[in-house]
PDB file of C-alpha atoms in Angstrom:
ATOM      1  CA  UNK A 687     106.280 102.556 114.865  1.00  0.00           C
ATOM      2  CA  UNK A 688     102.967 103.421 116.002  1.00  0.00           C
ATOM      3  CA  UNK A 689     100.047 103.562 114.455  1.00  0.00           C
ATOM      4  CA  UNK A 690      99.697 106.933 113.707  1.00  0.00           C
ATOM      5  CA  UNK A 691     102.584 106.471 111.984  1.00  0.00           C
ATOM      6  CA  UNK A 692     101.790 104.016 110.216  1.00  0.00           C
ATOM      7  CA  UNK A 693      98.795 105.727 108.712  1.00  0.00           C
ATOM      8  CA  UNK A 694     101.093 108.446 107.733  1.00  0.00           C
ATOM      9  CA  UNK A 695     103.166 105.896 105.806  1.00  0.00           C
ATOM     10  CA  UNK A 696     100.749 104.311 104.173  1.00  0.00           C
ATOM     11  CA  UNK A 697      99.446 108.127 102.664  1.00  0.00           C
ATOM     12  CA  UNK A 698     102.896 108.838 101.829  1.00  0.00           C
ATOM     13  CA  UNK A 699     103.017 105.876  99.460  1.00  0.00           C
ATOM     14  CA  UNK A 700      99.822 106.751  97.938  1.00  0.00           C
ATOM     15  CA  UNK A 701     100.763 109.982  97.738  1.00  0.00           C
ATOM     16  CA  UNK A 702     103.756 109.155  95.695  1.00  0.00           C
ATOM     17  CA  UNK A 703     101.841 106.994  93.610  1.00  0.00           C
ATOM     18  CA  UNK A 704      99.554 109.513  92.741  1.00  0.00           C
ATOM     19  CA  UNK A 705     102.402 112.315  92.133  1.00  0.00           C
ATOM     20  CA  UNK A 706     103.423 109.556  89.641  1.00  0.00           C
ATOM     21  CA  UNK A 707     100.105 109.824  87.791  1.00  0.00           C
ATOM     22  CA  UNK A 708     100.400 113.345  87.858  1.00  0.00           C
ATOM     23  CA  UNK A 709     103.273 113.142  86.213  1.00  0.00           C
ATOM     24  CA  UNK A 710     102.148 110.476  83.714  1.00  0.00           C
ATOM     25  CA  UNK A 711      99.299 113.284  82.852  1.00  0.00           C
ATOM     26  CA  UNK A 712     102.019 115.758  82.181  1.00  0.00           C
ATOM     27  CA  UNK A 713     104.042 113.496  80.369  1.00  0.00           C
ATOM     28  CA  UNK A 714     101.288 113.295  77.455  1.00  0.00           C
ATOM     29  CA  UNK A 715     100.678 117.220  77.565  1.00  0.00           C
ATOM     30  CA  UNK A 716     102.271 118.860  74.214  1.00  0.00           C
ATOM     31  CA  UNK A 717     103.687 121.547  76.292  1.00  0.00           C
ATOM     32  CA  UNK A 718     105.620 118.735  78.215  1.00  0.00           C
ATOM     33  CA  UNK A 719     108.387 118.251  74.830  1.00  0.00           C
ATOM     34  CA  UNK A 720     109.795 122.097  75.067  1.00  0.00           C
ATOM     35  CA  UNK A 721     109.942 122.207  79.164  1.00  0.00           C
ATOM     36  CA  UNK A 722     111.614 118.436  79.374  1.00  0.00           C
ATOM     37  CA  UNK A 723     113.943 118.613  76.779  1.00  0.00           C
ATOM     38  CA  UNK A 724     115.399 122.383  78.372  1.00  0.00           C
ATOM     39  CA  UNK A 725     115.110 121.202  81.970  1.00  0.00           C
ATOM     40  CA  UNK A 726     117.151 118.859  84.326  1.00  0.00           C
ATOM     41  CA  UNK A 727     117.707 117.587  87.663  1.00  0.00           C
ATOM     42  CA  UNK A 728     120.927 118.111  89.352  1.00  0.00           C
ATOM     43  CA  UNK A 729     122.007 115.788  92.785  1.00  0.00           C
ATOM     44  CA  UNK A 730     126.248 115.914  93.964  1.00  0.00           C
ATOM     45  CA  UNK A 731     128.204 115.929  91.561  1.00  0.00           C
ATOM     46  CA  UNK A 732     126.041 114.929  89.123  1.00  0.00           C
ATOM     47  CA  UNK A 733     123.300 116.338  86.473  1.00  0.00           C
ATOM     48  CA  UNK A 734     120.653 114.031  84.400  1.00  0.00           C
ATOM     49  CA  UNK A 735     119.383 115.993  81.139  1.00  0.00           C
ATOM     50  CA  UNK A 736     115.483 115.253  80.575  1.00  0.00           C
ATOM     51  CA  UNK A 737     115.841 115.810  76.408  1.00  0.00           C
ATOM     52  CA  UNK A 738     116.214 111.711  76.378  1.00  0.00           C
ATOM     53  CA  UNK A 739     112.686 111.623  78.353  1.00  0.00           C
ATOM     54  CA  UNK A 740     110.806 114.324  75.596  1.00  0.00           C
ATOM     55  CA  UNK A 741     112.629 112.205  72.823  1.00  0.00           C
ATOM     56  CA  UNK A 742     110.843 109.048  74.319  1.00  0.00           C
ATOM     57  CA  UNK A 743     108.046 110.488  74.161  1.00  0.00           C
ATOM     58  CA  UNK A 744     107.422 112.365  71.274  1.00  0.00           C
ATOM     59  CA  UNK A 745     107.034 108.702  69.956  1.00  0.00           C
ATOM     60  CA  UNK A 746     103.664 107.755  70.646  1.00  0.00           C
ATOM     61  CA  UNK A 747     104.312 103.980  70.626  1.00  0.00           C
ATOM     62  CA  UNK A 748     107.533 104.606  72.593  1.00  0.00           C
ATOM     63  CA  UNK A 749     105.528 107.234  75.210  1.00  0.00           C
ATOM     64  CA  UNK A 750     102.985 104.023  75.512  1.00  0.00           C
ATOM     65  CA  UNK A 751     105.537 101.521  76.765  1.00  0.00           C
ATOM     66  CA  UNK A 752     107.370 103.837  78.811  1.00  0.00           C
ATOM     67  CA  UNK A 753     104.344 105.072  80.529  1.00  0.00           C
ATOM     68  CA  UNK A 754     103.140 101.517  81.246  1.00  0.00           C
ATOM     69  CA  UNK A 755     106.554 100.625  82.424  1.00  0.00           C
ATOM     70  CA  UNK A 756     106.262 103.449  84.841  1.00  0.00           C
ATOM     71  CA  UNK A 757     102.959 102.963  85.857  1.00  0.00           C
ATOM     72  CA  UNK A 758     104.127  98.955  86.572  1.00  0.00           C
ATOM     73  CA  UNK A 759     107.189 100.370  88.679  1.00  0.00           C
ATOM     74  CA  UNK A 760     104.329 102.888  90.215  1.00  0.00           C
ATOM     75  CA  UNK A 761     102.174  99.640  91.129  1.00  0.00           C
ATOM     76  CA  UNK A 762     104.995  97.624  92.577  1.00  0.00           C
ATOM     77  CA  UNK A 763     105.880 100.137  95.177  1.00  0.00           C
ATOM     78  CA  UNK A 764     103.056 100.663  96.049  1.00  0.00           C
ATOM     79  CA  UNK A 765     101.553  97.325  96.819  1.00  0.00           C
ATOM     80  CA  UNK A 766     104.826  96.251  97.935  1.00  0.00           C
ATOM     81  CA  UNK A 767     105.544  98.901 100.015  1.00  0.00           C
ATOM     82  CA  UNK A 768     102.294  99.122 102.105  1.00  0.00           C
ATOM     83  CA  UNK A 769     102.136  95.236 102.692  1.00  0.00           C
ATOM     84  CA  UNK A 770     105.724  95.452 104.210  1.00  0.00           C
ATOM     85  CA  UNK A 771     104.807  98.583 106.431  1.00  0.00           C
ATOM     86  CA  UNK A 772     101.352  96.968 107.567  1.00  0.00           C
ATOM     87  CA  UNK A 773     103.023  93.603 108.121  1.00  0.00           C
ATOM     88  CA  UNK A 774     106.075  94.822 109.979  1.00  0.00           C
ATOM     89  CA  UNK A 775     103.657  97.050 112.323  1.00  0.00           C
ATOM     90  CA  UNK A 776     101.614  94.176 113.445  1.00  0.00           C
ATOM     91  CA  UNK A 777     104.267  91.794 113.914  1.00  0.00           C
ATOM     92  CA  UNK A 778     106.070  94.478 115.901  1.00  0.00           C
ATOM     93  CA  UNK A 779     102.617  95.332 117.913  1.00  0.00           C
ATOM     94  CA  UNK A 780     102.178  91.524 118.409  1.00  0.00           C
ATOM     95  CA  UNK A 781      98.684  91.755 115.550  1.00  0.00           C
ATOM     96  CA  UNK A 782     100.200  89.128 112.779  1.00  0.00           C
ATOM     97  CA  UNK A 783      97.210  86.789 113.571  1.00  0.00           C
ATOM     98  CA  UNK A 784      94.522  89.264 113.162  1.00  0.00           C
ATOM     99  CA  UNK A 785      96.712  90.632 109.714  1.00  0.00           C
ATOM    100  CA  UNK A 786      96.717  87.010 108.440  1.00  0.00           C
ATOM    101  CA  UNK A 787      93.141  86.182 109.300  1.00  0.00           C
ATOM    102  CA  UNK A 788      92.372  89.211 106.539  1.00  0.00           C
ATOM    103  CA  UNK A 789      90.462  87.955 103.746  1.00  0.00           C
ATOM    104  CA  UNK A 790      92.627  89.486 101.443  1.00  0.00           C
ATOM    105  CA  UNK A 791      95.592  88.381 103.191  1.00  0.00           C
ATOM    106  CA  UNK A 792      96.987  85.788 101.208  1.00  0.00           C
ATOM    107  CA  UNK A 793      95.805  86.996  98.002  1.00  0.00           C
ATOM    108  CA  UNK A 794      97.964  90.371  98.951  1.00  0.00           C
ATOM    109  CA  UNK A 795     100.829  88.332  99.737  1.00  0.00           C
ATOM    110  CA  UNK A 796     100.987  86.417  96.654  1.00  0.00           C
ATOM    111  CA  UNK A 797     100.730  89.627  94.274  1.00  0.00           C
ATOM    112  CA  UNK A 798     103.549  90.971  96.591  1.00  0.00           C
ATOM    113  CA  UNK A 799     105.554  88.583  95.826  1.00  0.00           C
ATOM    114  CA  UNK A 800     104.812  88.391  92.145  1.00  0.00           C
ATOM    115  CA  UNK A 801     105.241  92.069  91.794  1.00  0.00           C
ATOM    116  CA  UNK A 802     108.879  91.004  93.958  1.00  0.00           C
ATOM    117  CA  UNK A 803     109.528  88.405  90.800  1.00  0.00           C
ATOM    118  CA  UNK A 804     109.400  90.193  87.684  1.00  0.00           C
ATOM    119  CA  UNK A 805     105.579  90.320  87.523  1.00  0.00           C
ATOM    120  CA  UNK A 806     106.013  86.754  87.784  1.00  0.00           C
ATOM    121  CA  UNK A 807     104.405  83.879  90.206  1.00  0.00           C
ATOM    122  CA  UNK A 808     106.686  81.720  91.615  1.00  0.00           C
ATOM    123  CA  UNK A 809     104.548  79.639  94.251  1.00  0.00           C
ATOM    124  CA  UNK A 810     106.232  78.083  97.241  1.00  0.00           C
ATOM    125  CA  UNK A 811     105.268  75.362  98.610  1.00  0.00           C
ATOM    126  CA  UNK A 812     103.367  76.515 101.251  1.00  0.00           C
ATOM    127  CA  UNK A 813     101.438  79.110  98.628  1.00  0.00           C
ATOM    128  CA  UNK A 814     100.425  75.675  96.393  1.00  0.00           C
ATOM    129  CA  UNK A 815      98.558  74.553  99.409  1.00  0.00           C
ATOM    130  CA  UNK A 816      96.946  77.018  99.953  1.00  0.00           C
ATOM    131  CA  UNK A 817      95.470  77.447  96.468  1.00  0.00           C
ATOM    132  CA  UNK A 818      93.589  78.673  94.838  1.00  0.00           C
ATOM    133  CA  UNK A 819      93.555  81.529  96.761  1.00  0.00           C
ATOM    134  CA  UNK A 820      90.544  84.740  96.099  1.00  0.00           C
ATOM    135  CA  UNK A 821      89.535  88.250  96.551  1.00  0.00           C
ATOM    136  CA  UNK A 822      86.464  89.632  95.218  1.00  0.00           C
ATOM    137  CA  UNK A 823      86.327  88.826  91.844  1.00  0.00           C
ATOM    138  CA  UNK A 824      90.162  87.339  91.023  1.00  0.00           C
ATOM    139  CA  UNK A 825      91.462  84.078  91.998  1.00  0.00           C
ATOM    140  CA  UNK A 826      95.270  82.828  92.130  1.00  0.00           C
ATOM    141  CA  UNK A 827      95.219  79.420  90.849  1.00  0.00           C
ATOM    142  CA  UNK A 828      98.225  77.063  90.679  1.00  0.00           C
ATOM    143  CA  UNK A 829      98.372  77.016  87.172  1.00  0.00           C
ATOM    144  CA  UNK A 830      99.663  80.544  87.095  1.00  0.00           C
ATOM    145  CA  UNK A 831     102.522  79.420  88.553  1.00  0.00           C
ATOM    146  CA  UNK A 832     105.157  80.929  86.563  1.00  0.00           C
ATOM    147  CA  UNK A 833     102.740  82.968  84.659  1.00  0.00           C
ATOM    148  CA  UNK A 834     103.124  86.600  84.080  1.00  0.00           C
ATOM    149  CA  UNK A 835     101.029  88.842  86.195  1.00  0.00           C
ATOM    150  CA  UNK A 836      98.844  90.373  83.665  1.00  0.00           C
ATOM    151  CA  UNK A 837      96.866  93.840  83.613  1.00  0.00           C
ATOM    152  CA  UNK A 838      93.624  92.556  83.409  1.00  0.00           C
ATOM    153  CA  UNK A 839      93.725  90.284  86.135  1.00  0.00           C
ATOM    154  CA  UNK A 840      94.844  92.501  88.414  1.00  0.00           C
ATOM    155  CA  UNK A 841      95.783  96.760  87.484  1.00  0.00           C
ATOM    156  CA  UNK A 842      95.214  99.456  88.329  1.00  0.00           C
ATOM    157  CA  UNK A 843      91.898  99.506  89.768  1.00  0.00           C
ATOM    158  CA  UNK A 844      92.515  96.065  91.460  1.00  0.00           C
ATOM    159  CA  UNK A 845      95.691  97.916  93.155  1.00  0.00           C
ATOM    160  CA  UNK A 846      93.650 101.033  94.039  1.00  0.00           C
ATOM    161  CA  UNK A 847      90.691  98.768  95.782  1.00  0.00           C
ATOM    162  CA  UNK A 848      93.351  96.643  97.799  1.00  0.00           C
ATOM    163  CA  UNK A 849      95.058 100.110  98.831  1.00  0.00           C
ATOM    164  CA  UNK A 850      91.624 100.878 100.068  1.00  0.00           C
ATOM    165  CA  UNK A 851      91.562  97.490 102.194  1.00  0.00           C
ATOM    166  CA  UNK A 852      94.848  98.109 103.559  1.00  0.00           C
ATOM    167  CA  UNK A 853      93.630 101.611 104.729  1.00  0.00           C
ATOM    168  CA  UNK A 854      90.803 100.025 105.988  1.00  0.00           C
ATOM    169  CA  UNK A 855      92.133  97.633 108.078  1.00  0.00           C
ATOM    170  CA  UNK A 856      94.651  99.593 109.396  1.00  0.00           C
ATOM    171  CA  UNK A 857      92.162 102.596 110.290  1.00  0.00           C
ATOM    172  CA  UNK A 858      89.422 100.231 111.984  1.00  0.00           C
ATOM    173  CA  UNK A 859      91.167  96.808 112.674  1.00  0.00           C
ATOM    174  CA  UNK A 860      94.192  97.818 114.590  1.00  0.00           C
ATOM    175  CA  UNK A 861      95.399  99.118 117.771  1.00  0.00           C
TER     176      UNK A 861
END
């Protein structure tokens, strides 16, 4: 992969994510119900009827947990994916030193792997020694070992601003 390509990988994943919050916008418009619950998508053989998504969400305390459920599924990919793209690129370019010297590194990796367990940390040991473990205003601490990743600690802005650092870094730090 080179790194033009790379760049163009990484906007592809934010692109999806934000076609996702387009569709999360949509997904609370009134005129939403009629057009989901006639419509469909159709792949082989097969044909998925959207009339169970309007019925979710003509339920406003249904509509809230699905959209947060597919805003989580939204943040996973995204962080996930764009570690795994920039980490496989600089391993492949011979950069891994200069991608684990990041300051965000480490933190990136850990919510990586959280978002790969169920929202859940699961520290190795390696990750316990090097703990606690910051970037800009969060820090991973041992005892959220087996903790649930929560919201507030680190959402949707958090994701967005770490996007930005990946970007960053790949744009001005790489060859």
């Amino acid at each position: 992969m080179t790194k033009l390509e790379l760049i163009g990988q990484l906007e592809n994943a934010k692109n999806n994510y934000i076609l996702g919050l387009a569709g999360i916008s949509l997904f609370g418009s009134p005129e939403a119900h009629p057009i989901l619950e006639k419509n469909h998508a159709v792949f082989g053989m097969y044909m998925v009827d959207f009339s169970q998504v309007a019925r979710l969400l003509i339920n406003p305390r249904d509509r809230e947990i699905a959209i947060k459920e597919f805003l989580l599924s939204q943040i996973r990919a995204l962080i996930k994916e764009s570690f795994e793209l920039i980490k496989d690129y600089c391993y492949g370019t011979g950069q891994a030193e200069l991608f684990k010297a990041e300051p965000w590194h480490q933190f990136a990796r850990m919510i990586r792997n959280c978002l790969s367990h169920n929202f859940k940390f699961k520290f190795s040991k390696f990750d316990k020694e090097l703990l606690p473990v910051s970037w800009k205003a969060r820090t991973i601490t041992s005892a959220m070992d087996a903790q649930h990743l929560e919201l507030d600690f680190f959402g949707y802005v958090e994701m967005w601003e770490l996007l930005r650092e990946y970007q960053i870094f790949v744009q001005e730090r790489l060859v």
